[in-house]
mmCIF file of C-alpha atoms in Angstrom:
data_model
loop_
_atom_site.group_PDB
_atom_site.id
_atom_site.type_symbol
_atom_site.label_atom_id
_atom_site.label_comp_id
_atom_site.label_asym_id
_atom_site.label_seq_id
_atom_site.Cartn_x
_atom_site.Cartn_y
_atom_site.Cartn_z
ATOM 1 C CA UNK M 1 74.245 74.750 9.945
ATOM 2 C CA UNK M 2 72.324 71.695 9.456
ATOM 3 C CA UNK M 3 69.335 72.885 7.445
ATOM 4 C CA UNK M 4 66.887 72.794 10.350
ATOM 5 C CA UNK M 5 66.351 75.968 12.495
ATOM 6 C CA UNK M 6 64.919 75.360 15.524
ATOM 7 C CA UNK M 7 63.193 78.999 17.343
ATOM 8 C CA UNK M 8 63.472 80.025 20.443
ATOM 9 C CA UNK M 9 66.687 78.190 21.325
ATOM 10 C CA UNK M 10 65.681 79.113 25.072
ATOM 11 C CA UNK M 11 62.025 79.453 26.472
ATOM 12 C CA UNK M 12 60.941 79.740 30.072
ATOM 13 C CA UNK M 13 57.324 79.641 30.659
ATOM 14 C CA UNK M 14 55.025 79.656 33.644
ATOM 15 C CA UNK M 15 52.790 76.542 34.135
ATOM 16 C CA UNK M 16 49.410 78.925 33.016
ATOM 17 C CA UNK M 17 51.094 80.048 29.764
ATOM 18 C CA UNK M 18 51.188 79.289 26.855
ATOM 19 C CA UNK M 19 53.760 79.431 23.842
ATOM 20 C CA UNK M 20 54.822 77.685 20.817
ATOM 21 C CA UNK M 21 57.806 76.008 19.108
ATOM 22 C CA UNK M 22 58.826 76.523 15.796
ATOM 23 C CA UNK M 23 61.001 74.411 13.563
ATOM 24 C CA UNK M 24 61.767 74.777 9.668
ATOM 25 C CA UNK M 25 63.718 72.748 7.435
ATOM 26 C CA UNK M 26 65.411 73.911 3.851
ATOM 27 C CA UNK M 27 66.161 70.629 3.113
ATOM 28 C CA UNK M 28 63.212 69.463 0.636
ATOM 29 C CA UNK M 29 62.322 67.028 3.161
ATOM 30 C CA UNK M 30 58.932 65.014 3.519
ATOM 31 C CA UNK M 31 59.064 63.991 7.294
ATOM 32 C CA UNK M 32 59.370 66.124 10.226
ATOM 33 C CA UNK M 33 59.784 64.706 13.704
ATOM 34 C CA UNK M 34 59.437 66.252 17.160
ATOM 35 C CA UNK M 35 62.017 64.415 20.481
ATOM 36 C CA UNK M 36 62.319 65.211 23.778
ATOM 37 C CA UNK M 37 65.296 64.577 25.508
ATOM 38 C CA UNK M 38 65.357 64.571 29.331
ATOM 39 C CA UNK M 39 67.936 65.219 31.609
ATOM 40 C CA UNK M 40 69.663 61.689 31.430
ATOM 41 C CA UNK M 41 67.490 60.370 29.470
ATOM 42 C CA UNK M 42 67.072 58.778 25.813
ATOM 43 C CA UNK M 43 65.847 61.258 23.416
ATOM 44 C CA UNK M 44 61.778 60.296 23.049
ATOM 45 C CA UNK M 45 60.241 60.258 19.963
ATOM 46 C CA UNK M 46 56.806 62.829 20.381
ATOM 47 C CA UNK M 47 55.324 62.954 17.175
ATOM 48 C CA UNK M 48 55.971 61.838 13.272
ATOM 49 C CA UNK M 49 54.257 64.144 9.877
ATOM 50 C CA UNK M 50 54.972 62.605 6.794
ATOM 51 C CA UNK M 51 53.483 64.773 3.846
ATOM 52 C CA UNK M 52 51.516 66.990 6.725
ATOM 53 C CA UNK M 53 49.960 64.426 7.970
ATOM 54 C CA UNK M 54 50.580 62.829 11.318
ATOM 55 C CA UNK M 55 51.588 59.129 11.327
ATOM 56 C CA UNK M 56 52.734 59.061 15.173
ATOM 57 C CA UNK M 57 51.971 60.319 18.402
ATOM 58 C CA UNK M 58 53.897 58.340 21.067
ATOM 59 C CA UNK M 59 51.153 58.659 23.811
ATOM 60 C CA UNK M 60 51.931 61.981 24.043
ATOM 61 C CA UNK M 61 49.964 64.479 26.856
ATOM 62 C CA UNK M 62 47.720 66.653 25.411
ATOM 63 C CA UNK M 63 49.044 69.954 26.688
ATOM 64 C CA UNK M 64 51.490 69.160 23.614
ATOM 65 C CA UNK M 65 49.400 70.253 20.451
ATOM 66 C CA UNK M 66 52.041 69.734 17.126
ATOM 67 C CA UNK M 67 50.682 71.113 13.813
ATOM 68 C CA UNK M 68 52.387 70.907 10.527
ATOM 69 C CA UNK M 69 51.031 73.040 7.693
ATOM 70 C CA UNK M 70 53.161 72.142 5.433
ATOM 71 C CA UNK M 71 56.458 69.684 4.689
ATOM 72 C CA UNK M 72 58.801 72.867 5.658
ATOM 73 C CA UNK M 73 57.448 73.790 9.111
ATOM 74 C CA UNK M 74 56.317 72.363 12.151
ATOM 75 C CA UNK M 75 55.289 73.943 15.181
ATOM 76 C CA UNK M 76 54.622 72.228 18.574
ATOM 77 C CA UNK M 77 52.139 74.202 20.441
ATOM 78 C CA UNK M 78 52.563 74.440 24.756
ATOM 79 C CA UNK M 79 49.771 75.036 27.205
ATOM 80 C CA UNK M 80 49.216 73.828 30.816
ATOM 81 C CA UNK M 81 52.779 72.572 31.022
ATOM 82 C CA UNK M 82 54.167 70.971 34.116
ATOM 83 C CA UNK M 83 57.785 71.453 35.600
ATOM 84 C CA UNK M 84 58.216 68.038 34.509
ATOM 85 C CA UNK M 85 57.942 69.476 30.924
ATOM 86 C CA UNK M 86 61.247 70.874 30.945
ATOM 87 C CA UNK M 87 63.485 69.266 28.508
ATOM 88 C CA UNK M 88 65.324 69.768 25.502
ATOM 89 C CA UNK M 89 63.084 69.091 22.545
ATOM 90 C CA UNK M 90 64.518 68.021 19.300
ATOM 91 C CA UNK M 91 63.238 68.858 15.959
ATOM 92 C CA UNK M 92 63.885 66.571 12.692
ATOM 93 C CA UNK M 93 63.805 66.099 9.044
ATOM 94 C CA UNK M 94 63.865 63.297 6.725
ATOM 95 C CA UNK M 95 62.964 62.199 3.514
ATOM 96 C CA UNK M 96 59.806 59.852 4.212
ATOM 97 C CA UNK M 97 60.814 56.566 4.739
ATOM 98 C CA UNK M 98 58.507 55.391 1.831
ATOM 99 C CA UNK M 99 60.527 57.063 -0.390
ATOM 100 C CA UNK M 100 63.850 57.203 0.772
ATOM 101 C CA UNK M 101 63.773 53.542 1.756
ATOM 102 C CA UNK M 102 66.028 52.507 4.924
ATOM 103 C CA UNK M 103 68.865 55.274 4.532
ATOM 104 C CA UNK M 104 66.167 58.008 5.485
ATOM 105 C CA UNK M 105 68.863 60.043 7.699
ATOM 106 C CA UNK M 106 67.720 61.990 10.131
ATOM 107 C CA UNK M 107 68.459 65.872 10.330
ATOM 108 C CA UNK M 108 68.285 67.301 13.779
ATOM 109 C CA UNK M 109 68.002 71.547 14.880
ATOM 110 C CA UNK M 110 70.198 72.612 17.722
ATOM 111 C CA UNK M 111 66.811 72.248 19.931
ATOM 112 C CA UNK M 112 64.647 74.940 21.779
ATOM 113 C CA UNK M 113 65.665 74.379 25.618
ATOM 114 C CA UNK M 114 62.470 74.610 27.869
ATOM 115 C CA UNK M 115 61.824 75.562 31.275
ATOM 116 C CA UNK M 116 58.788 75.373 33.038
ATOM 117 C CA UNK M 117 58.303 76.957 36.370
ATOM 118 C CA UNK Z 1 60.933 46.799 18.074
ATOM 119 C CA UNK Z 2 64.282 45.332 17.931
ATOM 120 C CA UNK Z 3 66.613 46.667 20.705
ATOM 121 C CA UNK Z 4 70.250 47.750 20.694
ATOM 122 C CA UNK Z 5 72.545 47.603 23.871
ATOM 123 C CA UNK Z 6 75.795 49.577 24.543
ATOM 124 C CA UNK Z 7 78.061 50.440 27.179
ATOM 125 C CA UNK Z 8 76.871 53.388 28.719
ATOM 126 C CA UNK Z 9 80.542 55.046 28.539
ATOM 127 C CA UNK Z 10 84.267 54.269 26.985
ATOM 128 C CA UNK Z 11 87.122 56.472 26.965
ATOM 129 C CA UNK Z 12 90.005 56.754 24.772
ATOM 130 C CA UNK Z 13 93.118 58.696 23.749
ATOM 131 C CA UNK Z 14 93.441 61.181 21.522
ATOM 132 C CA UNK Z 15 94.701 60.147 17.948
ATOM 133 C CA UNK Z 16 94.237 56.489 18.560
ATOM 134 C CA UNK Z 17 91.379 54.761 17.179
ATOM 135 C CA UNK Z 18 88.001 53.822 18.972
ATOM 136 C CA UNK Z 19 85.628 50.628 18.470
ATOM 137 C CA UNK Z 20 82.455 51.343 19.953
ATOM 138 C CA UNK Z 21 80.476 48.080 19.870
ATOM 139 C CA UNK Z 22 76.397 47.554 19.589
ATOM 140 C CA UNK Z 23 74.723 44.407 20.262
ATOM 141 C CA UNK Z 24 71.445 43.735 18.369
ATOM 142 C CA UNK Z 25 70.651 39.963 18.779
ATOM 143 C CA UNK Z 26 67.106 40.198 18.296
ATOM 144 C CA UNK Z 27 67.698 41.950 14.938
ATOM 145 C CA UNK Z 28 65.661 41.151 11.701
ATOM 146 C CA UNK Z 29 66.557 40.563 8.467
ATOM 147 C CA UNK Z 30 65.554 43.731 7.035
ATOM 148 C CA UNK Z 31 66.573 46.415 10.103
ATOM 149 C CA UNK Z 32 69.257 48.231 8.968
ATOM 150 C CA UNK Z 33 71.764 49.078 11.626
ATOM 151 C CA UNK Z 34 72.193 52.916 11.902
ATOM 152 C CA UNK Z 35 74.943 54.934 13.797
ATOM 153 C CA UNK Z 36 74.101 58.499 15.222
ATOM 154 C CA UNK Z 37 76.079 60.945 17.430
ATOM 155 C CA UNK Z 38 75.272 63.699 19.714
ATOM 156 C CA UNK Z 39 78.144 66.022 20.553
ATOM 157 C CA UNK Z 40 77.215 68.438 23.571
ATOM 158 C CA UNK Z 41 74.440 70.795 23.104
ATOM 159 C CA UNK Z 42 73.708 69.828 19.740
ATOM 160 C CA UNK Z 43 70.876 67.911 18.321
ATOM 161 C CA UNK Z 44 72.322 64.376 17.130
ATOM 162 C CA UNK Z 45 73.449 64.182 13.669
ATOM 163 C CA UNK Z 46 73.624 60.862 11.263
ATOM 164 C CA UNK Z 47 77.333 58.927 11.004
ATOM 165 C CA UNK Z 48 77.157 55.754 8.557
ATOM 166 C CA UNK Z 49 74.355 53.066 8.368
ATOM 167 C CA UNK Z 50 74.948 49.341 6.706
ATOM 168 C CA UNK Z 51 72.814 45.857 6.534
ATOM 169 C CA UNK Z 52 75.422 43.191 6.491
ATOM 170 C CA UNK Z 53 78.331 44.267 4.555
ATOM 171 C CA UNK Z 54 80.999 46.802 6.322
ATOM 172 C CA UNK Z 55 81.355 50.394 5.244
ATOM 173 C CA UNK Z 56 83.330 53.417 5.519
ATOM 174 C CA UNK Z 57 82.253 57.345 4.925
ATOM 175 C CA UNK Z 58 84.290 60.291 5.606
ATOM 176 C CA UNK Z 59 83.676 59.955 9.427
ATOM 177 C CA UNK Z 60 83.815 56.783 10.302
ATOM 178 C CA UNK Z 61 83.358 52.887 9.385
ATOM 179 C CA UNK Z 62 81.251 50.251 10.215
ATOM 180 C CA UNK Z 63 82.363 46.512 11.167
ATOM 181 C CA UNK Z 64 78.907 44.386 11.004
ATOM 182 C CA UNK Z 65 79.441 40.881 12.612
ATOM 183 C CA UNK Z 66 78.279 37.929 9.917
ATOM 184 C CA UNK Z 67 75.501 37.373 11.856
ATOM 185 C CA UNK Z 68 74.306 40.722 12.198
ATOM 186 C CA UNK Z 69 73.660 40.424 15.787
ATOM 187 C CA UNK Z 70 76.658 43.094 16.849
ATOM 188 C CA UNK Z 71 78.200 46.022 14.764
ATOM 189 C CA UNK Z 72 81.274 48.119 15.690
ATOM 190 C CA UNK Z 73 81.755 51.158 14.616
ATOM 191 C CA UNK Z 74 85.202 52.337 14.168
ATOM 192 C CA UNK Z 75 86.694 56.314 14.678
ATOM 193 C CA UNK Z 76 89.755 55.892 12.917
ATOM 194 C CA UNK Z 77 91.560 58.091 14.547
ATOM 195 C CA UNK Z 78 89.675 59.977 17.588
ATOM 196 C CA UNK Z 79 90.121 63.712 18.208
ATOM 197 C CA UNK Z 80 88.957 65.973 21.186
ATOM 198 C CA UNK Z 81 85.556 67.197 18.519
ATOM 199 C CA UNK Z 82 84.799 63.454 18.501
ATOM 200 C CA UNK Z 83 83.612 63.348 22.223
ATOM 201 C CA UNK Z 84 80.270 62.642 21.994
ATOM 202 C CA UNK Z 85 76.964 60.118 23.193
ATOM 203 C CA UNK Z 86 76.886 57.562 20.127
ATOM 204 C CA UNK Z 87 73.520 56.021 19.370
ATOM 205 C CA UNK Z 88 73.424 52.275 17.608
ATOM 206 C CA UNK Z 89 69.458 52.104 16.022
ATOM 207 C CA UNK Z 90 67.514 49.564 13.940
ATOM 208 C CA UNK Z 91 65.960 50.823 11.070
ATOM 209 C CA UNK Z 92 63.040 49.113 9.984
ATOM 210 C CA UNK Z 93 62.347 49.997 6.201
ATOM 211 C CA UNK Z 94 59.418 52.245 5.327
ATOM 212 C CA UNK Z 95 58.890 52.934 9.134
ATOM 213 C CA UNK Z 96 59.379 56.283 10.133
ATOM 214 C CA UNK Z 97 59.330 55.250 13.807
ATOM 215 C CA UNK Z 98 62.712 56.189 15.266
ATOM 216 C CA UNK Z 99 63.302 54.861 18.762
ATOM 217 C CA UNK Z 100 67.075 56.051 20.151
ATOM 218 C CA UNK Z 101 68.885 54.435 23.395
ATOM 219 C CA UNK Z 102 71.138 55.640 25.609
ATOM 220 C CA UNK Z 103 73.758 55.432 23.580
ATOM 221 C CA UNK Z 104 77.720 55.549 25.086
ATOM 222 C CA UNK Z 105 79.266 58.225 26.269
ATOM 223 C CA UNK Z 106 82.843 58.486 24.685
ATOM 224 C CA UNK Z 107 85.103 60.311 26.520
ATOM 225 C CA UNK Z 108 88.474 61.280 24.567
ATOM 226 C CA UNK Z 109 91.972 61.599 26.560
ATOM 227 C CA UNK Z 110 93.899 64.195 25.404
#
């Protein structure tokens, strides 16, 4: 249990649907990160909220909508998707590095596995 | 950003301990050197972090070259639940922009 629940852990959706992720943290934390992590690939950073508020977006497609309404949840909404789409994607918490300095540790959920046919 | 590079794989035996090196040469003065690991489906989770001197936590310790342009970080003595991809990432304080590698692949021998 790391303190960041990650629902569904499993998802298969058709290219015309859509559906949402869901990640919560009990952890106090400020941050909340969404990865993706390809088949042999590095895990890509998607999308940074620190207090709510989005700081990143790593050029990420539009048919990925995130939205944080508050520090404890973050959702990542899916629409349009592509096969391509179907990855493992990460969810995070950390204290915000403006607070917590360098030693911000990250805090990962098990993931929600996606499939897109 | 500052890039690490690792071997993309090692392997050792069980009980013995491992030195998984990261090279960093283009490191800055203020990136902090943090060490992650990702054991199989699981999301990765944090192992030890330093800026120039070496430290040791519960899990594992961290050799940081004078320099700073390499780190090593050191499984004392490796077990089956260590097998795992091992990320080496710069921190850059007060930037919550957290860019992982590929990491290396440690296989463990029993």
């Amino acid at each position: 249990e790391t303190g960041v629940t990650q629902t569904p852990r499993h998802l298969v959706m058709g290219m015309t649907n859509k559906k949402s992720l869901k990640c919560e943290q009990h952890l106090g934390h400020n941050a909340m990160y969404w990865y993706k992590q390809s088949a042999k690939k590095p895990l890509e950073l998607m999308f940074v909220y620190n207090f709510k508020e989005q700081t990143e977006n790593n050029s990420v497609p539009s048919r990925f909508s995130p939205e944080c309404p508050n520090s404890s949840h973050l959702f990542l909404h899916l629409h349009t998707l592509q096969p391509e789409d179907s990855a493992l994607y990460l969810c995070a918490s950390s204290q915000a590095p403006g607070l917590a300095g360098p030693t911000g540790e990250l805090f990962f959920g098990e993931g929600s596995r996606l499939t897109v046919l | 950003d500052a890039k690490t590079t690792q071997p993309n794989s090692m392997e050792s035996n069980e009980e013995e301990p491992v030195h998984l090196p990261c090279n960093h040469s283009t490191i800055s003065g203020t990136d902090y050197i943090h060490w992650y690991r990702q054991l199989p489906s699981q999301g990765p989770e944090y192992v030890i972090h330093g800026l120039t001197s070496n430290v040791n936590n519960r899990m594992a310790s961290l050799a940081i070259a004078e320099d700073r342009k390499s780190s090593t970080l050191i499984l004392h003595r490796a077990t089956l639940r260590d097998a795992a991809v091992y990320y080496c990432i710069l921190r850059v304080p007060r930037d919550d922009k957290i860019i992982f590698g590929k990491g290396t692949r440690l296989h463990i021998l029993p």
